[in-house]
Amino acid sequence: MLTTIVTSSHLLVITLLILPILTTLNPSPVPPPWATSQVKTAVKLAFFVSLAPLIIFLNEGTEAIVTNWAWMNTLTFDINLSFKFDHYSIIFVPIALYVTWAILEFASWYMHADPQMNRFFKYLLTFLIAMIVLVSANNMFQFFIGWEGVGIMSFLLIGWWYGRTDANTAALQAVIYNRVGDIGLILTMAWLATNLNSWEMQHMFTASKDMNLTLPLMGLILAATGKSAQFGLHPWLPSAMEGPTPVSALLHSSTMVVAGIFLLIRLNPLMENNQMALTTCLCLGALTTLFTATCALTQNDIKKIVAFSTSSQLGLMMVTIGLNQPQLAFLHICTHAFFKAMLFLCSGSIIHSLNDEQDIRKMGGMHRLAPFTSTCLTIGSLALTGTPFLAGFFSKDAIIEAMNTSHLNAWALALTLLATSFTAVYSLRVVFFVSMGHPRFLPLSPLNENNPAVISPLKRLAWGSIIAGLLITSNLTPLKTPIMTMHPALKLSALIVTILGLLVALELASMTSKQVKVSPALSPHHFSNMLGYFPMITHRATPKVGLILGQTMASQTVDQTWLEKAGPKMITSAQLPLISTSSNMQQGSIKAYLSLFFMTLCLATLLINSL
Amino acid sequence: MGAHLARRYITETDTEPDPKKKFEFGPQVGLPDRNEREMVATQEQMNLAQLPVEQRDYCAHHLLKLMKCKRDNWPAFLSCKHERHDWDYCQNQDYLMRMKEYERERRLQLRKKRLAVQPEAA
């Protein structure tokens, strides 16, 4: 009976989320309060409904796999509609709905001046449905539907203000980088279909027991690299900040970007025994977390800093997967959703209050002017840096402890610890520039945070950032035994490294009031500010190579070769000498004709004599 | 903290044991009354609890008690501290025992080397 409640609740959740979209499918336009009255209410209700399976799971440990409908079944291959309600999806769905509820309420304030607010909410709702399909999928096809769905909605939402060139470029960037990742996912799906003859998770896990899975796992890692903005396919995430802040808060911090990591968590039984895949994840994650943390140090746009922070935490999640600890990665996904969404909402509140100013060099003193928002910003930053006993501590510290006590790549460990200290540096930088000091903006700014549509979501997410870590770790027994025995220095390494970063940042911040130049003319600063020169190089080199290849093909291959060297012109050039020689010979020269006549006469005489 | 690495790669490269390989000296060398450790949790119990393979170690009985405590006491999720501590303590003792076994192997290797050198010196 309890499994019935679990599955029915999930069905109810999906129905509640689809209903508002169905009400828009008639030609007449929806009334203006549709966004708040229907969409936000639907998400709120869906959240409370999704708590039922969560409570049943925590109480009884009920997990379920449901196969509903034989969708496309052939003699040899089945594709069904099947849902997996294991502890990953049962815990993630309420968290995603809680965060989305807060973001929708915030968006009703943030986007109130937008004439297309209803369509914005519809897009967000469609995204949410795709995400829930993704996390509850029990086969690769359904997973892929959710995967592509979130990718498309990301494109539409990043390019929301499509009149702006940068927004269009960013949306295109997101789609193209995700597509490169999709190549990996489709490769893996094809390999799995041909070799294991099934796309259902359980079949894949049992059928692949002793096989060499390196190729499909590399495909999966490529997919995660694209979707979760790992190094190599990462530039789309900071560019995605062109979209409105609710989009950044929902998609590009809490839910969509974790889809890649979620894929690796779901398919972890395939990865457990393959050391090469695990090492790739470890090194790629360590590189990503350090590189993006370095880039975040010198950015001046508040949203870009938070975006790079997201990318850095995604790298940390990848490191955790590389350590063969999927449950810790999932814990970090859950806690990260709360404080990162809160950081984005605080940024959005500050941006709107300062008349759409996004440069932190032009903010300041928000501590007195917007106390609640800067408090939440501070709480979010503290949770991000892993302050003991806030949400981020339980996941981040556990990850770093697992890394310290593992016998794996020490270089990856060093990079991750350095990235942890950088996290403290740029978090303090944000708090310093935004909340502390004196205002650096004009006095007549529309400062107003005294709106329940702003305060309530921030309050809810602040509560989540404080207690979520404790709640999740207290309620779940770890599936992999954590190693608790280590040297005190290893145990405290995360804290020491964070405090060191904080002290360095404080020292540097105190120097800002003493220096004359605005930004230093140093190469490390340029490297960090220009995002490691990565976008500059790849976004110019790749199209240039393609275009040069196209030009070479068009002009050299088609024009020059087929038309000149192999085709008509070759015939012309071969025939012309013969033609000119023979026409030159018949120029009316008597001597030539006479010599030809005598030569023919001699030849004829010789022939007749020889016969 | 990194002494084992310094010993393995720089100072005592020939005697430092490799933790991934089987130890040369058996567990009863010099300790005749030593018996093999016994698992307290039975296979049936662990199968019923669906424990993953990595968690079926010598502390599994504490883990089973912890899982039962959590199941029985929910929603009072903070009331299983004692069981959790027991499990953690058992894991800690297990870890220390592994460290001691390693140290024992290392000292036996050093003793072997010392005994090999002695007749040559004599």
mmCIF file of C-alpha atoms in Angstrom, chain B residues 2-112:
data_model
loop_
_atom_site.group_PDB
_atom_site.id
_atom_site.type_symbol
_atom_site.label_atom_id
_atom_site.label_comp_id
_atom_site.label_asym_id
_atom_site.label_seq_id
_atom_site.Cartn_x
_atom_site.Cartn_y
_atom_site.Cartn_z
ATOM 1 C CA GLY B 2 53.771 11.160 5.449
ATOM 2 C CA ALA B 3 56.393 9.050 7.205
ATOM 3 C CA HIS B 4 55.295 5.874 5.457
ATOM 4 C CA LEU B 5 55.796 7.545 2.097
ATOM 5 C CA ALA B 6 59.247 8.799 3.022
ATOM 6 C CA ARG B 7 60.181 5.328 4.240
ATOM 7 C CA ARG B 8 58.769 3.575 1.185
ATOM 8 C CA TYR B 9 60.376 5.730 -1.461
ATOM 9 C CA ILE B 10 63.493 7.206 0.138
ATOM 10 C CA THR B 11 64.893 5.650 3.305
ATOM 11 C CA GLU B 12 63.803 2.014 3.675
ATOM 12 C CA THR B 13 62.839 1.059 0.158
ATOM 13 C CA ASP B 14 63.656 -2.652 0.542
ATOM 14 C CA THR B 15 61.844 -3.434 3.789
ATOM 15 C CA GLU B 16 58.764 -1.202 3.746
ATOM 16 C CA PRO B 17 55.718 -3.433 3.112
ATOM 17 C CA ASP B 18 53.318 -2.673 0.247
ATOM 18 C CA PRO B 19 49.780 -2.481 1.647
ATOM 19 C CA LYS B 20 48.313 -3.758 -1.613
ATOM 20 C CA LYS B 21 50.282 -6.991 -1.575
ATOM 21 C CA LYS B 22 49.879 -9.944 0.768
ATOM 22 C CA PHE B 23 52.062 -9.673 3.835
ATOM 23 C CA GLU B 24 54.976 -12.087 4.027
ATOM 24 C CA PHE B 25 54.603 -12.954 7.721
ATOM 25 C CA GLY B 26 51.408 -14.729 8.740
ATOM 26 C CA PRO B 27 49.212 -13.452 11.552
ATOM 27 C CA GLN B 28 50.405 -16.085 14.030
ATOM 28 C CA VAL B 29 54.175 -15.556 13.795
ATOM 29 C CA GLY B 30 55.268 -14.934 17.382
ATOM 30 C CA LEU B 31 51.663 -15.015 18.635
ATOM 31 C CA PRO B 32 50.679 -18.685 18.992
ATOM 32 C CA ASP B 33 47.385 -18.076 20.809
ATOM 33 C CA ARG B 34 46.005 -15.725 18.216
ATOM 34 C CA ASN B 35 42.712 -16.785 16.615
ATOM 35 C CA GLU B 36 40.886 -15.513 13.579
ATOM 36 C CA ARG B 37 38.378 -12.769 14.245
ATOM 37 C CA GLU B 38 34.758 -13.832 14.114
ATOM 38 C CA MET B 39 31.947 -11.956 12.475
ATOM 39 C CA VAL B 40 29.125 -11.221 14.857
ATOM 40 C CA ALA B 41 26.518 -10.505 12.184
ATOM 41 C CA THR B 42 25.432 -13.586 10.217
ATOM 42 C CA GLN B 43 25.062 -13.807 6.462
ATOM 43 C CA GLU B 44 21.282 -14.198 6.768
ATOM 44 C CA GLN B 45 21.002 -11.048 8.836
ATOM 45 C CA MET B 46 23.092 -9.074 6.394
ATOM 46 C CA ASN B 47 21.156 -10.441 3.433
ATOM 47 C CA LEU B 48 17.862 -9.496 5.052
ATOM 48 C CA ALA B 49 19.135 -5.973 5.655
ATOM 49 C CA GLN B 50 20.376 -5.781 2.037
ATOM 50 C CA LEU B 51 23.767 -4.471 3.117
ATOM 51 C CA PRO B 52 26.106 -3.576 0.287
ATOM 52 C CA VAL B 53 29.194 -5.780 0.030
ATOM 53 C CA GLU B 54 31.598 -3.064 1.211
ATOM 54 C CA GLN B 55 29.680 -2.682 4.460
ATOM 55 C CA ARG B 56 29.772 -6.398 5.361
ATOM 56 C CA ASP B 57 32.820 -6.113 7.591
ATOM 57 C CA TYR B 58 33.540 -6.937 11.219
ATOM 58 C CA CYS B 59 31.464 -3.958 12.405
ATOM 59 C CA ALA B 60 28.331 -4.923 10.506
ATOM 60 C CA HIS B 61 26.456 -5.890 13.689
ATOM 61 C CA HIS B 62 26.754 -2.318 14.946
ATOM 62 C CA LEU B 63 25.518 -1.043 11.607
ATOM 63 C CA LEU B 64 22.532 -3.376 11.739
ATOM 64 C CA LYS B 65 21.718 -2.100 15.231
ATOM 65 C CA LEU B 66 22.003 1.470 13.979
ATOM 66 C CA MET B 67 19.680 0.797 11.069
ATOM 67 C CA LYS B 68 17.142 -0.794 13.375
ATOM 68 C CA CYS B 69 17.368 2.145 15.786
ATOM 69 C CA LYS B 70 16.791 4.608 12.961
ATOM 70 C CA ARG B 71 13.865 2.631 11.619
ATOM 71 C CA ASP B 72 12.244 2.352 15.035
ATOM 72 C CA ASN B 73 12.821 5.889 16.234
ATOM 73 C CA TRP B 74 11.910 7.911 13.171
ATOM 74 C CA PRO B 75 10.940 10.853 13.179
ATOM 75 C CA ALA B 76 13.178 11.341 16.221
ATOM 76 C CA PHE B 77 16.244 11.241 14.018
ATOM 77 C CA LEU B 78 18.628 12.531 16.685
ATOM 78 C CA SER B 79 18.078 9.635 19.070
ATOM 79 C CA CYS B 80 20.507 7.118 17.597
ATOM 80 C CA LYS B 81 23.689 8.867 18.672
ATOM 81 C CA HIS B 82 24.791 5.972 20.903
ATOM 82 C CA GLU B 83 24.458 3.354 18.161
ATOM 83 C CA ARG B 84 26.174 5.615 15.664
ATOM 84 C CA HIS B 85 29.032 6.136 18.109
ATOM 85 C CA ASP B 86 29.338 2.379 18.636
ATOM 86 C CA TRP B 87 29.622 1.809 14.906
ATOM 87 C CA ASP B 88 32.098 4.633 14.461
ATOM 88 C CA TYR B 89 34.181 3.383 17.399
ATOM 89 C CA CYS B 90 34.224 -0.138 15.990
ATOM 90 C CA GLN B 91 35.353 1.230 12.600
ATOM 91 C CA ASN B 92 38.002 3.303 14.346
ATOM 92 C CA GLN B 93 39.316 0.252 16.211
ATOM 93 C CA ASP B 94 39.312 -1.676 12.951
ATOM 94 C CA TYR B 95 41.366 1.048 11.292
ATOM 95 C CA LEU B 96 43.821 1.141 14.203
ATOM 96 C CA MET B 97 44.138 -2.642 14.036
ATOM 97 C CA ARG B 98 44.990 -2.386 10.329
ATOM 98 C CA MET B 99 47.614 0.257 11.121
ATOM 99 C CA LYS B 100 49.050 -1.970 13.841
ATOM 100 C CA GLU B 101 49.171 -4.956 11.477
ATOM 101 C CA TYR B 102 51.078 -2.827 8.984
ATOM 102 C CA GLU B 103 53.509 -1.703 11.646
ATOM 103 C CA ARG B 104 53.951 -5.324 12.796
ATOM 104 C CA GLU B 105 54.774 -6.399 9.241
ATOM 105 C CA ARG B 106 57.231 -3.538 8.885
ATOM 106 C CA ARG B 107 59.022 -4.426 12.118
ATOM 107 C CA LEU B 108 59.170 -8.100 11.165
ATOM 108 C CA GLN B 109 60.725 -7.140 7.831
ATOM 109 C CA LEU B 110 63.298 -4.971 9.621
ATOM 110 C CA ARG B 111 64.011 -7.871 12.009
ATOM 111 C CA LYS B 112 64.461 -10.217 9.067
#
